[in-house]
Amino acid sequence: MECKELGIRTGFFVFRKGFIMNKNIIRRLDDFGRITLPHDMRRAMHLEESDPVEIVYEDKRITISPYITLNEIEYFTIPCLKALRKSGDNHYIFTTRNEVCLSCIKGIDRGVSLTEALVTILRQRKEYIPDDISIPIIAHSPYAVTAVFPILSAGDLHGGIVIVSDDHAKPTESQLVKARFLRDIIAQEVEGL
């Protein structure tokens, strides 16, 4: 048992100041394969009834973490993308971890799956500006990825801002600055949810 300050992440949990919790709890699956997260864990993770969680199975380990969909902050991102489109910068795509969330480009619609190569780049959680512009944003699209800016909040990946080009042109410095700014603002909004 340990006590951590607000906002300090240990393992998968964020602990409130003065809040003591054991991270190792044994639970049995019910007849339907369900488990119940203990109240103190839900409180530590800021989860309320009907909040979405992401369950990941990897290396014989199951991880449960709060899932904040970027769709929840569309009220903020839609005006940003509209302003970019009006200014002539219509090469931005706003993604969740694996699909298009919002796009400035006609023909790249919401909910379309990203290519596996792009999903892999997002999972690396680093800015990516390729020398060779050949990764398509979605299957059968003339648009290729020119820069990727993952949206991270408290270390968790929530999606990304992707700059694309149909003529394989490198992004301008202005486009890179705008994408970084938009990424930072969205990460702050996600953290506030």
GROMACS .gro file of C-alpha atoms in nm:
model
  193
    1MET     CA    1   0.000   0.000   0.000
    2GLU     CA    2   0.124   0.343  -0.081
    3CYS     CA    3   0.001   0.700  -0.083
    4LYS     CA    4   0.061   0.922  -0.385
    5GLU     CA    5  -0.006   1.285  -0.470
    6LEU     CA    6  -0.281   1.383  -0.713
    7GLY     CA    7  -0.176   1.330  -1.073
    8ILE     CA    8   0.113   1.092  -1.005
    9ARG     CA    9   0.074   0.778  -1.214
   10THR     CA   10   0.186   0.445  -1.076
   11GLY     CA   11   0.101   0.142  -1.284
   12PHE     CA   12  -0.243   0.201  -1.430
   13PHE     CA   13  -0.389   0.419  -1.155
   14VAL     CA   14  -0.385   0.786  -1.063
   15PHE     CA   15  -0.400   0.828  -0.687
   16ARG     CA   16  -0.561   1.116  -0.503
   17LYS     CA   17  -0.369   1.288  -0.227
   18GLY     CA   18  -0.403   1.089   0.093
   19PHE     CA   19  -0.583   0.804  -0.084
   20ILE     CA   20  -0.444   0.462   0.004
   21MET     CA   21  -0.518   0.163  -0.215
   22ASN     CA   22  -0.384  -0.185  -0.271
   23LYS     CA   23  -0.315  -0.235  -0.644
   24ASN     CA   24  -0.336  -0.615  -0.623
   25ILE     CA   25  -0.690  -0.740  -0.575
   26ILE     CA   26  -0.813  -1.088  -0.664
   27ARG     CA   27  -1.161  -1.113  -0.822
   28ARG     CA   28  -1.351  -1.411  -0.962
   29LEU     CA   29  -1.524  -1.407  -1.300
   30ASP     CA   30  -1.902  -1.448  -1.280
   31ASP     CA   31  -2.103  -1.686  -1.501
   32PHE     CA   32  -2.092  -1.434  -1.789
   33GLY     CA   33  -1.712  -1.377  -1.768
   34ARG     CA   34  -1.748  -1.039  -1.598
   35ILE     CA   35  -1.557  -0.887  -1.309
   36THR     CA   36  -1.644  -0.589  -1.094
   37LEU     CA   37  -1.381  -0.320  -1.043
   38PRO     CA   38  -1.366  -0.230  -0.675
   39HIS     CA   39  -1.502   0.110  -0.576
   40ASP     CA   40  -1.161   0.244  -0.465
   41MET     CA   41  -1.008   0.154  -0.804
   42ARG     CA   42  -1.294   0.316  -0.994
   43ARG     CA   43  -1.255   0.627  -0.780
   44ALA     CA   44  -0.876   0.632  -0.827
   45MET     CA   45  -0.921   0.602  -1.205
   46HIS     CA   46  -1.198   0.868  -1.205
   47LEU     CA   47  -1.445   0.619  -1.354
   48GLU     CA   48  -1.818   0.657  -1.316
   49GLU     CA   49  -2.108   0.436  -1.416
   50SER     CA   50  -2.127   0.379  -1.795
   51ASP     CA   51  -1.782   0.534  -1.862
   52PRO     CA   52  -1.604   0.352  -2.144
   53VAL     CA   53  -1.291   0.152  -2.061
   54GLU     CA   54  -1.037  -0.001  -2.292
   55ILE     CA   55  -0.944  -0.365  -2.234
   56VAL     CA   56  -0.618  -0.476  -2.396
   57TYR     CA   57  -0.485  -0.831  -2.403
   58GLU     CA   58  -0.112  -0.844  -2.469
   59ASP     CA   59   0.163  -1.080  -2.357
   60LYS     CA   60  -0.076  -1.287  -2.143
   61ARG     CA   61  -0.178  -0.973  -1.954
   62ILE     CA   62  -0.509  -0.787  -1.950
   63THR     CA   63  -0.495  -0.411  -1.902
   64ILE     CA   64  -0.804  -0.204  -1.822
   65SER     CA   65  -0.774   0.171  -1.861
   66PRO     CA   66  -1.016   0.465  -1.894
   67TYR     CA   67  -1.105   0.527  -2.257
   68ILE     CA   68  -1.162   0.885  -2.357
   69THR     CA   69  -1.290   0.902  -2.709
   70LEU     CA   70  -1.181   1.203  -2.903
   71ASN     CA   71  -1.540   1.225  -3.024
   72GLU     CA   72  -1.618   1.370  -2.681
   73ILE     CA   73  -1.424   1.687  -2.764
   74GLU     CA   74  -1.551   1.739  -3.118
   75TYR     CA   75  -1.717   2.062  -3.009
   76PHE     CA   76  -1.365   2.202  -2.990
   77THR     CA   77  -1.195   2.032  -3.284
   78ILE     CA   78  -1.461   2.093  -3.550
   79PRO     CA   79  -1.415   2.475  -3.541
   80CYS     CA   80  -1.035   2.431  -3.551
   81LEU     CA   81  -1.050   2.211  -3.861
   82LYS     CA   82  -1.302   2.443  -4.027
   83ALA     CA   83  -1.068   2.737  -3.968
   84LEU     CA   84  -0.778   2.541  -4.117
   85ARG     CA   85  -0.989   2.453  -4.422
   86LYS     CA   86  -1.092   2.819  -4.473
   87SER     CA   87  -0.729   2.930  -4.454
   88GLY     CA   88  -0.642   2.687  -4.733
   89ASP     CA   89  -0.475   2.429  -4.507
   90ASN     CA   90  -0.701   2.138  -4.589
   91HIS     CA   91  -0.452   1.861  -4.528
   92TYR     CA   92  -0.530   1.776  -4.165
   93ILE     CA   93  -0.690   1.458  -4.033
   94PHE     CA   94  -0.792   1.414  -3.672
   95THR     CA   95  -0.779   1.046  -3.569
   96THR     CA   96  -0.862   0.823  -3.278
   97ARG     CA   97  -0.617   0.540  -3.212
   98ASN     CA   98  -0.727   0.344  -3.517
   99GLU     CA   99  -0.979   0.538  -3.728
  100VAL     CA  100  -1.057   0.875  -3.879
  101CYS     CA  101  -1.244   1.099  -3.637
  102LEU     CA  102  -1.260   1.426  -3.836
  103SER     CA  103  -1.115   1.524  -4.170
  104CYS     CA  104  -1.068   1.839  -4.376
  105ILE     CA  105  -1.061   1.623  -4.688
  106LYS     CA  106  -1.364   1.512  -4.885
  107GLY     CA  107  -1.364   1.137  -4.942
  108ILE     CA  108  -1.193   1.057  -4.612
  109ASP     CA  109  -1.490   0.998  -4.388
  110ARG     CA  110  -1.538   0.954  -4.017
  111GLY     CA  111  -1.505   0.598  -3.890
  112VAL     CA  112  -1.283   0.474  -4.173
  113SER     CA  113  -0.999   0.253  -4.043
  114LEU     CA  114  -0.644   0.384  -4.059
  115THR     CA  115  -0.378   0.174  -4.231
  116GLU     CA  116  -0.186  -0.066  -4.008
  117ALA     CA  117   0.135   0.128  -4.078
  118LEU     CA  118  -0.021   0.451  -3.948
  119VAL     CA  119  -0.164   0.278  -3.639
  120THR     CA  120   0.186   0.145  -3.565
  121ILE     CA  121   0.332   0.496  -3.598
  122LEU     CA  122   0.070   0.637  -3.357
  123ARG     CA  123   0.147   0.363  -3.103
  124GLN     CA  124   0.511   0.474  -3.095
  125ARG     CA  125   0.385   0.796  -2.929
  126LYS     CA  126   0.641   1.019  -3.101
  127GLU     CA  127   0.619   1.288  -3.366
  128TYR     CA  128   0.681   1.133  -3.706
  129ILE     CA  129   0.790   1.324  -4.016
  130PRO     CA  130   0.901   1.070  -4.277
  131ASP     CA  131   1.171   1.126  -4.536
  132ASP     CA  132   0.990   0.896  -4.779
  133ILE     CA  133   0.622   0.992  -4.806
  134SER     CA  134   0.459   0.665  -4.899
  135ILE     CA  135   0.232   0.557  -4.612
  136PRO     CA  136  -0.135   0.597  -4.708
  137ILE     CA  137  -0.374   0.738  -4.447
  138ILE     CA  138  -0.645   0.484  -4.534
  139ALA     CA  139  -0.665   0.195  -4.778
  140HIS     CA  140  -0.708   0.294  -5.146
  141SER     CA  141  -0.646   0.664  -5.089
  142PRO     CA  142  -0.428   0.897  -5.294
  143TYR     CA  143  -0.335   1.081  -4.971
  144ALA     CA  144  -0.008   0.988  -4.800
  145VAL     CA  145   0.106   1.070  -4.447
  146THR     CA  146   0.352   1.360  -4.431
  147ALA     CA  147   0.354   1.409  -4.052
  148VAL     CA  148   0.199   1.246  -3.745
  149PHE     CA  149   0.150   1.413  -3.406
  150PRO     CA  150   0.015   1.170  -3.143
  151ILE     CA  151  -0.225   1.313  -2.886
  152LEU     CA  152  -0.106   1.203  -2.542
  153SER     CA  153  -0.257   1.276  -2.205
  154ALA     CA  154  -0.097   1.145  -1.886
  155GLY     CA  155   0.103   0.905  -2.102
  156ASP     CA  156  -0.203   0.753  -2.268
  157LEU     CA  157  -0.247   0.763  -2.645
  158HIS     CA  158  -0.582   0.910  -2.752
  159GLY     CA  159  -0.530   0.964  -3.124
  160GLY     CA  160  -0.340   1.201  -3.344
  161ILE     CA  161  -0.322   1.494  -3.580
  162VAL     CA  162  -0.205   1.372  -3.920
  163ILE     CA  163  -0.095   1.596  -4.206
  164VAL     CA  164  -0.145   1.435  -4.546
  165SER     CA  165  -0.064   1.521  -4.905
  166ASP     CA  166  -0.196   1.397  -5.238
  167ASP     CA  167   0.119   1.502  -5.425
  168HIS     CA  168   0.368   1.362  -5.169
  169ALA     CA  169   0.489   1.711  -5.077
  170LYS     CA  170   0.664   1.763  -4.746
  171PRO     CA  171   0.469   1.966  -4.489
  172THR     CA  172   0.556   2.333  -4.454
  173GLU     CA  173   0.691   2.470  -4.128
  174SER     CA  174   0.361   2.657  -4.085
  175GLN     CA  175   0.164   2.330  -4.115
  176LEU     CA  176   0.389   2.162  -3.857
  177VAL     CA  177   0.345   2.450  -3.611
  178LYS     CA  178  -0.035   2.444  -3.653
  179ALA     CA  179  -0.050   2.066  -3.606
  180ARG     CA  180   0.164   2.080  -3.290
  181PHE     CA  181  -0.049   2.363  -3.151
  182LEU     CA  182  -0.372   2.176  -3.223
  183ARG     CA  183  -0.228   1.856  -3.071
  184ASP     CA  184  -0.127   2.038  -2.751
  185ILE     CA  185  -0.465   2.206  -2.712
  186ILE     CA  186  -0.653   1.878  -2.767
  187ALA     CA  187  -0.428   1.696  -2.517
  188GLN     CA  188  -0.513   1.962  -2.256
  189GLU     CA  189  -0.884   1.923  -2.331
  190VAL     CA  190  -0.862   1.543  -2.297
  191GLU     CA  191  -0.681   1.581  -1.965
  192GLY     CA  192  -0.963   1.803  -1.842
  193LEU     CA  193  -1.230   1.538  -1.914
   0.00000   0.00000   0.00000
